[in-house]
mmCIF file with all atom_site columns, C-alpha atoms in Angstrom:
data_model
loop_
_atom_site.group_PDB
_atom_site.id
_atom_site.type_symbol
_atom_site.label_atom_id
_atom_site.label_alt_id
_atom_site.label_comp_id
_atom_site.label_asym_id
_atom_site.label_entity_id
_atom_site.label_seq_id
_atom_site.pdbx_PDB_ins_code
_atom_site.Cartn_x
_atom_site.Cartn_y
_atom_site.Cartn_z
_atom_site.occupancy
_atom_site.B_iso_or_equiv
_atom_site.pdbx_formal_charge
_atom_site.auth_seq_id
_atom_site.auth_comp_id
_atom_site.auth_asym_id
_atom_site.auth_atom_id
_atom_site.pdbx_PDB_model_num
ATOM 1  C CA . LEU A 1 1  ? -0.043  -0.089 -0.052 1.00 88.00 ? 1  LEU A CA 1
ATOM 2  C CA . PRO A 1 2  ? 1.164   3.605  -0.685 1.00 86.00 ? 2  PRO A CA 1
ATOM 3  C CA . PRO A 1 3  ? 2.178   5.392  2.443  1.00 89.00 ? 3  PRO A CA 1
ATOM 4  C CA . LEU A 1 4  ? -0.412  7.770  4.120  1.00 88.00 ? 4  LEU A CA 1
ATOM 5  C CA . THR A 1 5  ? 0.348   11.320 3.788  1.00 87.00 ? 5  THR A CA 1
ATOM 6  C CA . GLN A 1 6  ? -3.249  12.819 4.303  1.00 88.00 ? 6  GLN A CA 1
ATOM 7  C CA . PHE A 1 7  ? -6.422  11.720 6.198  1.00 90.00 ? 7  PHE A CA 1
ATOM 8  C CA . ILE A 1 8  ? -8.514  9.518  3.862  1.00 91.00 ? 8  ILE A CA 1
ATOM 9  C CA . LEU A 1 9  ? -12.350 9.306  4.042  1.00 91.00 ? 9  LEU A CA 1
ATOM 10 C CA . PRO A 1 10 ? -14.064 5.909  4.340  1.00 93.00 ? 10 PRO A CA 1
ATOM 11 C CA . GLY A 1 11 ? -15.492 4.412  1.094  1.00 94.00 ? 11 GLY A CA 1
ATOM 12 C CA . GLY A 1 12 ? -14.169 2.955  -2.021 1.00 94.00 ? 12 GLY A CA 1
ATOM 13 C CA . CYS A 1 13 ? -15.180 -0.477 -3.393 1.00 95.00 ? 13 CYS A CA 1
ATOM 14 C CA . GLU A 1 14 ? -17.878 -2.484 -1.762 1.00 96.00 ? 14 GLU A CA 1
ATOM 15 C CA . LEU A 1 15 ? -15.584 -4.535 0.327  1.00 96.00 ? 15 LEU A CA 1
ATOM 16 C CA . GLY A 1 16 ? -13.552 -1.309 1.194  1.00 96.00 ? 16 GLY A CA 1
ATOM 17 C CA . ALA A 1 17 ? -16.551 0.437  2.224  1.00 96.00 ? 17 ALA A CA 1
ATOM 18 C CA . ARG A 1 18 ? -18.009 -2.388 4.297  1.00 97.00 ? 18 ARG A CA 1
ATOM 19 C CA . MET A 1 19 ? -14.586 -2.795 5.999  1.00 97.00 ? 19 MET A CA 1
ATOM 20 C CA . HIS A 1 20 ? -14.614 1.105  6.890  1.00 96.00 ? 20 HIS A CA 1
ATOM 21 C CA . PHE A 1 21 ? -17.986 0.826  8.028  1.00 97.00 ? 21 PHE A CA 1
ATOM 22 C CA . ALA A 1 22 ? -17.078 -2.331 10.303 1.00 97.00 ? 22 ALA A CA 1
ATOM 23 C CA . ARG A 1 23 ? -14.065 -0.259 11.663 1.00 97.00 ? 23 ARG A CA 1
ATOM 24 C CA . CYS A 1 24 ? -16.521 2.699  12.676 1.00 96.00 ? 24 CYS A CA 1
ATOM 25 C CA . GLN A 1 25 ? -18.478 -0.014 14.554 1.00 97.00 ? 25 GLN A CA 1
ATOM 26 C CA . CYS A 1 26 ? -15.496 -1.418 16.271 1.00 96.00 ? 26 CYS A CA 1
ATOM 27 C CA . ARG A 1 27 ? -14.195 2.218  17.176 1.00 96.00 ? 27 ARG A CA 1
ATOM 28 C CA . ARG A 1 28 ? -17.832 2.753  18.761 1.00 96.00 ? 28 ARG A CA 1
ATOM 29 C CA . ALA A 1 29 ? -17.354 -0.314 20.885 1.00 96.00 ? 29 ALA A CA 1
ATOM 30 C CA . GLU A 1 30 ? -14.113 0.945  21.947 1.00 95.00 ? 30 GLU A CA 1
ATOM 31 C CA . ARG A 1 31 ? -15.386 4.157  22.983 1.00 95.00 ? 31 ARG A CA 1
ATOM 32 C CA . ARG A 1 32 ? -18.423 2.612  24.825 1.00 96.00 ? 32 ARG A CA 1
ATOM 33 C CA . LEU A 1 33 ? -15.949 0.323  26.817 1.00 95.00 ? 33 LEU A CA 1
ATOM 34 C CA . VAL A 1 34 ? -13.793 3.490  27.751 1.00 94.00 ? 34 VAL A CA 1
ATOM 35 C CA . THR A 1 35 ? -17.061 4.862  29.400 1.00 95.00 ? 35 THR A CA 1
ATOM 36 C CA . LEU A 1 36 ? -17.817 1.581  30.960 1.00 96.00 ? 36 LEU A CA 1
ATOM 37 C CA . ARG A 1 37 ? -14.248 1.417  32.293 1.00 94.00 ? 37 ARG A CA 1
ATOM 38 C CA . LYS A 1 38 ? -15.165 4.278  34.533 1.00 93.00 ? 38 LYS A CA 1
ATOM 39 C CA . LEU A 1 39 ? -17.884 2.196  36.194 1.00 95.00 ? 39 LEU A CA 1
ATOM 40 C CA . ARG A 1 40 ? -16.236 -1.140 36.470 1.00 95.00 ? 40 ARG A CA 1
ATOM 41 C CA . PRO A 1 41 ? -12.972 -2.695 35.679 1.00 93.00 ? 41 PRO A CA 1
ATOM 42 C CA . ILE A 1 42 ? -12.244 -3.882 32.157 1.00 92.00 ? 42 ILE A CA 1
ATOM 43 C CA . ARG A 1 43 ? -9.258  -5.995 31.132 1.00 93.00 ? 43 ARG A CA 1
ATOM 44 C CA . GLU A 1 44 ? -6.562  -3.872 29.279 1.00 93.00 ? 44 GLU A CA 1
ATOM 45 C CA . GLU A 1 45 ? -6.270  -6.739 26.712 1.00 95.00 ? 45 GLU A CA 1
ATOM 46 C CA . ILE A 1 46 ? -10.006 -6.220 25.705 1.00 94.00 ? 46 ILE A CA 1
ATOM 47 C CA . MET A 1 47 ? -9.029  -2.426 24.928 1.00 93.00 ? 47 MET A CA 1
ATOM 48 C CA . THR A 1 48 ? -6.057  -3.288 23.290 1.00 95.00 ? 48 THR A CA 1
ATOM 49 C CA . PHE A 1 49 ? -7.659  -6.001 21.152 1.00 96.00 ? 49 PHE A CA 1
ATOM 50 C CA . LEU A 1 50 ? -10.385 -3.785 19.993 1.00 95.00 ? 50 LEU A CA 1
ATOM 51 C CA . ASN A 1 51 ? -7.991  -1.131 18.917 1.00 95.00 ? 51 ASN A CA 1
ATOM 52 C CA . ARG A 1 52 ? -5.811  -3.456 16.969 1.00 97.00 ? 52 ARG A CA 1
ATOM 53 C CA . LEU A 1 53 ? -8.884  -4.980 15.328 1.00 97.00 ? 53 LEU A CA 1
ATOM 54 C CA . SER A 1 54 ? -9.850  -1.491 14.186 1.00 96.00 ? 54 SER A CA 1
ATOM 55 C CA . ASP A 1 55 ? -6.269  -0.921 12.612 1.00 96.00 ? 55 ASP A CA 1
ATOM 56 C CA . TRP A 1 56 ? -6.483  -4.272 11.061 1.00 97.00 ? 56 TRP A CA 1
ATOM 57 C CA . MET A 1 57 ? -10.095 -3.217 9.414  1.00 97.00 ? 57 MET A CA 1
ATOM 58 C CA . PHE A 1 58 ? -8.503  0.126  8.343  1.00 96.00 ? 58 PHE A CA 1
ATOM 59 C CA . VAL A 1 59 ? -5.606  -1.454 6.565  1.00 96.00 ? 59 VAL A CA 1
ATOM 60 C CA . THR A 1 60 ? -8.083  -4.302 5.010  1.00 97.00 ? 60 THR A CA 1
ATOM 61 C CA . ALA A 1 61 ? -10.210 -1.613 3.572  1.00 96.00 ? 61 ALA A CA 1
ATOM 62 C CA . ARG A 1 62 ? -7.342  0.292  2.206  1.00 96.00 ? 62 ARG A CA 1
ATOM 63 C CA . THR A 1 63 ? -6.033  -3.118 0.775  1.00 97.00 ? 63 THR A CA 1
ATOM 64 C CA . ALA A 1 64 ? -9.333  -3.978 -0.813 1.00 97.00 ? 64 ALA A CA 1
ATOM 65 C CA . ASN A 1 65 ? -9.631  -0.570 -2.385 1.00 96.00 ? 65 ASN A CA 1
ATOM 66 C CA . HIS A 1 66 ? -6.060  -0.792 -3.812 1.00 96.00 ? 66 HIS A CA 1
ATOM 67 C CA . GLU A 1 67 ? -6.631  -4.127 -5.445 1.00 96.00 ? 67 GLU A CA 1
ATOM 68 C CA . ALA A 1 68 ? -9.772  -3.127 -6.934 1.00 96.00 ? 68 ALA A CA 1
ATOM 69 C CA . ASN A 1 69 ? -7.855  0.116  -8.418 1.00 96.00 ? 69 ASN A CA 1
ATOM 70 C CA . VAL A 1 70 ? -10.125 2.292  -6.442 1.00 94.00 ? 70 VAL A CA 1
ATOM 71 C CA . ALA A 1 71 ? -8.661  5.607  -5.605 1.00 91.00 ? 71 ALA A CA 1
ATOM 72 C CA . GLU A 1 72 ? -8.757  6.643  -1.861 1.00 90.00 ? 72 GLU A CA 1
ATOM 73 C CA . THR A 1 73 ? -10.765 9.758  -1.150 1.00 88.00 ? 73 THR A CA 1
ATOM 74 C CA . VAL A 1 74 ? -8.680  12.443 0.446  1.00 87.00 ? 74 VAL A CA 1
ATOM 75 C CA . TRP A 1 75 ? -10.038 14.988 3.054  1.00 88.00 ? 75 TRP A CA 1
ATOM 76 C CA . GLU A 1 76 ? -9.353  18.516 1.859  1.00 85.00 ? 76 GLU A CA 1
ATOM 77 C CA . LYS A 1 77 ? -9.886  21.357 4.301  1.00 79.00 ? 77 LYS A CA 1
ATOM 78 C CA . GLN A 1 78 ? -12.767 23.651 3.165  1.00 79.00 ? 78 GLN A CA 1
ATOM 79 C CA . GLU A 1 79 ? -12.981 27.323 3.867  1.00 78.00 ? 79 GLU A CA 1
ATOM 80 C CA . THR A 1 80 ? -15.335 26.954 6.562  1.00 75.00 ? 80 THR A CA 1
ATOM 81 C CA . ASP A 1 81 ? -13.387 24.482 8.482  1.00 62.00 ? 81 ASP A CA 1
ATOM 82 C CA . PRO A 1 82 ? -11.630 25.587 11.585 1.00 62.00 ? 82 PRO A CA 1
#
């Protein structure tokens, strides 16, 4: 895969888009566990696993798009962005 030099937006071919979506769900679960951890103990291995799983899904999405010859959409700052 080409190295990342800019933030990319989710999307691409069907598999790539689905992997980006799955990563969003994984990150949501990770955020919820961070909140839950304030109320009760959560094993650190679970937090690490979810973080690595979301990383893997991101790379898988990029790989799927690369193999399908679908260009990644780069985020571009708009005039109204802070």
